[in-house]
Amino acid sequence: MFRKHRLHFILSIGCWVSFLLGAQLAHAAQVKGKVTDENDNPLSYATLYVEGTTLGTTTNIEGDYALNLNPGNYNLVFQYVGYLKQKRSITVGQANVQLNIQLQPETLQLREVIVNAQSKDPAYAIVQQTIDHKKQFREEINAYQCQVYMKGLQRLDERPDRILGVEVPIDTGIVYLSESVSELTFHRPDKVKERMISSKVSGNQSSFSFNQASQTLYSIYDDLLKVEGITERGYVSPLAKNALFFYDYKLEGVITEGNYLINKIRVYPKRKTDPTFEGHLYILEDLWRVTSFDLTLTKDHQLEFLDELTVTQVHAPVADSTWVMLSQNFEFYLNTFGFKGSGYFSATYSDYLIELNPEYYDLTSSNTETIDTSGVTAPNPQLSYTSIDKKDIKNEILKIEEGSNERSDAYWDKMRPIPLTTIEKKDYYIKDSIAVIKNAKAYKDSTDQIQNKISIGNILYSGYQYQNSYQEYTLSIPSIIQTLQYNTVEGLLFNLGIQYTQSRDDNKVNRVTTHLRYGIASHRFYGQMEYRHYLNHRNFETVTISGGQFVKQFNPDDPISPFINTLETLLDRRNYMKLYERTYLALGYQREITNGIMLKPAISYSHRHQLHNETDYSFFYRDSRDFTSNTPDHIKVVDTSFEDHSALQVQLGAAIRFGQKYISLPDKKIIVENKYPKLNITYTKGIATLGADIDYDKLELEVEDDISMGLFGTSTFRLGAGAFLNRKNMEFMDYQHFNTNASVLARYDEGYFQLLDYYYYSTDQHWAEGHLVHHFNGFMFNKLPLIRKTKVQAVASLHYLYTDAIDNYLEMGFGVEHIFKLMRIDYFSSFIDGHHEAHGIRLGFGF
């Protein structure tokens, strides 16, 4: 679920903020109170709004609400799922108004039903009517703008002291509390723009909220509802086209609200483990619209890291029969890896500006294109001639305004539509009060002293990191397992990597990485250093300088991990890694020249020296198996050894993503996923000058993307092709090599073959390759009674290669991932020109 890991949130607003704050709020009064049930228990997240408008709010978890209104007469509507709607007429003057509301449980009337052997519950006919009309409900609004207030809270009730020997630094209690105010613009079918005007994070005034309204635009009329960061597969809506295959329905009764009859329908899965919800829909008779719903997911429904998630929405009418969302709430409970907690994200939507679709509304009579339903100055909708131009919605899906995190407490007291609860006020007070103390050098030094303590877990397997929070730098040192390696060229070796990172305002500024390496069998000492300077985080401008004398794999992508090679060499007596010595100096640069086009030029000069095996030791198979030489085997090249030589290489790379979506922070840019593939173009030139011997030209093209297939899972593909335009003078390390894996311990990185020899089919001419991996995300195994309880998932893959030496190489694999949430196992079979070549099992990490 977290493969791509990922939840993205996005926001925006205009110049009316100054007017709203400076002019309107100066004269507005506040209507506030508490909403309770028949027993005076608070009703959390109850919705209230001014009748005929979209001006409203919701109650907090304690049932309290607050709504700013200009002087005038208003009808306030209070509603809560499962309770009767209540309307109150009030007059607002200059003084605040206290209005407490007690809602009564809904009174359900039973419909007259004719029962026979063939009859179905009338809920099915009501649901079918809604499904038949949902195309209109999805398309009747061309575009809208609205203001969104979001508040998120996450608390931790229990936590483990350590994970894999490493101390867990998070305390119990509220771990995240944040509020945001945004302007959200949507244009059908899927264009979204958001600008965050205000952001407040408890205990960290310099950070920004990740409460992003645009990522929670879920419509009950969509066929599939997918919550980023919660599910990979998505969940079938109770109103999907094929919903009757997944759900059963029961009409629990009818509610009368004014001129409306509302059907209360219970929805529940036909099969408990299907990706489905359970809960209630409230559907208007004759209009067949959903007025509100509450739907719940549990672990039975393939939730990965949560025990339970409940989604609630409340809608209200505007512009005659058009309805919009007024409030939305996500409430969840967590229980995984020893962590237990809960939280919520609550949002209110107001001040709508709606552009209606002329296919469903006659707009010619009034010559209007847009309806302003803000209700700030009057309770009735106002007509406007301003349309919402989708051309204004660019690829910047979220812009966080500079200074949005610097709003005063007075601002939030006025703008906050959902009052803070007692515990939230306390959290703000305590964390904001000690924020100044936390920024002091003495405090940071004291916390660093605790964090910088060395443990056995740091030494053995996790590595150690020294942190200086005040000066904003870290020093990282690998563990013993990461430092000790073994290969046949150097024998037992110590490869110590030390990394120094200097940051400023949570952004990396400089990074220095040093590697010191000594092989006991080879008696050779190596060292290299890389310096990376981050010039501009908004366009990803970076300069990299590196150099030294070090060992290098013939494939510059280093496909054989040192850990896997160490195990294979010592335990299975197979020395897959082939190394040569390189003394080099390199310079790299990257910069995004315009949105979606990244240039990556680089130049390097190196002297390359042949290395040989220096040890013959292994734990097993010493009498039955020989190590291979340190020169790679190749189908055409009899001897891949080489004489000492020098190489001057220039590389020009470009990464292109058309229609690239991104988030703008005041000091950085964040790229988000979008529907278009990514194109990589690389041209490499070996130049025979300045004493260099290598002379060749190589051009490479690569396309990669992810494709969501709804309930059927997600596919990832990578297609590559290229050719050598000139190969006047080359050595074997200059060939085009392919990322492969011959060990039973797999690397499941994208673009890897699993049964192909590392160098046997490398080429100096032309090639084409393709990789497709499909993650079923529970589509297959959730049907199997015993297997589905383990929450493992199926995965299938297909890999293809064509070169001058091999016409058609094909690999097919099928496996199981998410084993114990972490592991993956696959069975692969390979074919050359349709003839079976090899097969094998691969084990690795897959989650």
CSV table of N, CA and C in Angstrom, one decimal, residues 599-603 648-655 680-687 695-702 721-727 736 767:
chain,number,residue,atom,x,y,z
A,599,LEU,N,17.5,18.4,-17.2
A,599,LEU,CA,18.7,18.1,-17.9
A,599,LEU,C,19.8,17.7,-16.9
A,600,LYS,N,20.6,16.7,-17.3
A,600,LYS,CA,21.6,16.1,-16.5
A,600,LYS,C,22.9,15.8,-17.2
A,601,PRO,N,23.7,16.9,-17.5
A,601,PRO,CA,25.0,16.7,-18.1
A,601,PRO,C,26.0,16.2,-17.1
A,602,ALA,N,27.0,15.5,-17.6
A,602,ALA,CA,28.1,15.0,-16.7
A,602,ALA,C,29.3,14.7,-17.5
A,603,ILE,N,30.5,14.8,-16.9
A,603,ILE,CA,31.8,14.5,-17.6
A,603,ILE,C,32.7,13.8,-16.6
A,648,LEU,N,37.9,9.4,-21.3
A,648,LEU,CA,37.2,10.7,-21.1
A,648,LEU,C,35.8,10.5,-21.7
A,649,GLN,N,34.8,10.7,-20.8
A,649,GLN,CA,33.4,10.4,-21.2
A,649,GLN,C,32.5,11.6,-20.9
A,650,VAL,N,31.7,12.0,-21.8
A,650,VAL,CA,30.7,13.0,-21.6
A,650,VAL,C,29.3,12.4,-21.8
A,651,GLN,N,28.5,12.8,-20.9
A,651,GLN,CA,27.1,12.2,-20.9
A,651,GLN,C,26.1,13.4,-20.9
A,652,LEU,N,25.1,13.4,-21.8
A,652,LEU,CA,24.0,14.3,-21.8
A,652,LEU,C,22.7,13.6,-21.6
A,653,GLY,N,22.1,13.9,-20.5
A,653,GLY,CA,20.8,13.2,-20.1
A,653,GLY,C,19.7,14.1,-20.0
A,654,ALA,N,18.5,13.7,-20.3
A,654,ALA,CA,17.3,14.5,-20.1
A,654,ALA,C,16.2,13.6,-19.7
A,655,ALA,N,15.4,14.0,-18.7
A,655,ALA,CA,14.3,13.3,-18.2
A,655,ALA,C,13.0,14.2,-18.5
A,680,ASN,N,13.2,9.1,-20.6
A,680,ASN,CA,14.6,9.3,-20.4
A,680,ASN,C,15.4,9.2,-21.6
A,681,ILE,N,16.2,10.2,-22.0
A,681,ILE,CA,17.1,10.2,-23.1
A,681,ILE,C,18.5,10.4,-22.7
A,682,THR,N,19.4,9.5,-23.1
A,682,THR,CA,20.8,9.7,-22.7
A,682,THR,C,21.7,9.5,-23.9
A,683,TYR,N,22.6,10.4,-24.0
A,683,TYR,CA,23.7,10.3,-25.1
A,683,TYR,C,25.0,10.3,-24.4
A,684,THR,N,25.8,9.3,-24.7
A,684,THR,CA,27.1,9.1,-24.0
A,684,THR,C,28.2,9.1,-25.1
A,685,LYS,N,29.3,9.9,-24.9
A,685,LYS,CA,30.3,10.0,-25.9
A,685,LYS,C,31.7,9.8,-25.2
A,686,GLY,N,32.4,8.8,-25.8
A,686,GLY,CA,33.8,8.6,-25.4
A,686,GLY,C,34.7,9.4,-26.3
A,687,ILE,N,35.6,10.3,-25.7
A,687,ILE,CA,36.4,11.2,-26.5
A,687,ILE,C,37.8,10.8,-26.4
A,695,ASP,N,36.8,5.7,-27.6
A,695,ASP,CA,36.1,6.5,-28.7
A,695,ASP,C,34.8,5.7,-29.1
A,696,TYR,N,33.7,6.2,-28.6
A,696,TYR,CA,32.4,5.6,-29.0
A,696,TYR,C,31.3,6.6,-28.8
A,697,ASP,N,30.1,6.3,-29.4
A,697,ASP,CA,28.9,7.1,-29.2
A,697,ASP,C,27.7,6.2,-28.9
A,698,LYS,N,26.9,6.5,-27.9
A,698,LYS,CA,25.8,5.6,-27.5
A,698,LYS,C,24.6,6.4,-27.3
A,699,LEU,N,23.4,6.0,-27.8
A,699,LEU,CA,22.2,6.7,-27.6
A,699,LEU,C,21.2,5.7,-26.9
A,700,GLU,N,20.5,6.2,-25.9
A,700,GLU,CA,19.6,5.3,-25.1
A,700,GLU,C,18.3,6.1,-25.0
A,701,LEU,N,17.2,5.3,-25.1
A,701,LEU,CA,15.8,5.8,-24.8
A,701,LEU,C,15.1,4.9,-23.8
A,702,GLU,N,14.4,5.5,-22.9
A,702,GLU,CA,13.7,4.7,-21.9
A,702,GLU,C,12.3,5.3,-21.6
A,721,ALA,N,15.5,1.0,-25.2
A,721,ALA,CA,16.1,0.7,-26.5
A,721,ALA,C,17.3,1.6,-26.7
A,722,GLY,N,18.2,1.2,-27.5
A,722,GLY,CA,19.4,2.0,-27.8
A,722,GLY,C,20.3,1.4,-28.8
A,723,ALA,N,21.3,2.1,-29.2
A,723,ALA,CA,22.3,1.6,-30.1
A,723,ALA,C,23.6,2.4,-30.0
A,724,PHE,N,24.7,1.7,-30.4
A,724,PHE,CA,26.0,2.4,-30.5
A,724,PHE,C,26.1,3.0,-31.9
A,725,LEU,N,26.2,4.3,-32.0
A,725,LEU,CA,26.4,4.9,-33.3
A,725,LEU,C,27.8,4.9,-33.8
A,726,ASN,N,28.7,4.7,-32.9
A,726,ASN,CA,30.2,4.6,-33.2
A,726,ASN,C,30.8,3.8,-32.1
A,727,ARG,N,31.6,2.8,-32.5
A,727,ARG,CA,32.3,2.0,-31.5
A,727,ARG,C,33.8,1.7,-32.0
A,736,GLN,N,26.9,-2.0,-23.4
A,736,GLN,CA,25.5,-1.9,-22.7
A,736,GLN,C,25.3,-3.1,-21.9
A,767,TRP,N,20.0,-2.8,-28.9
A,767,TRP,CA,19.3,-3.6,-28.0
A,767,TRP,C,17.9,-3.1,-27.8
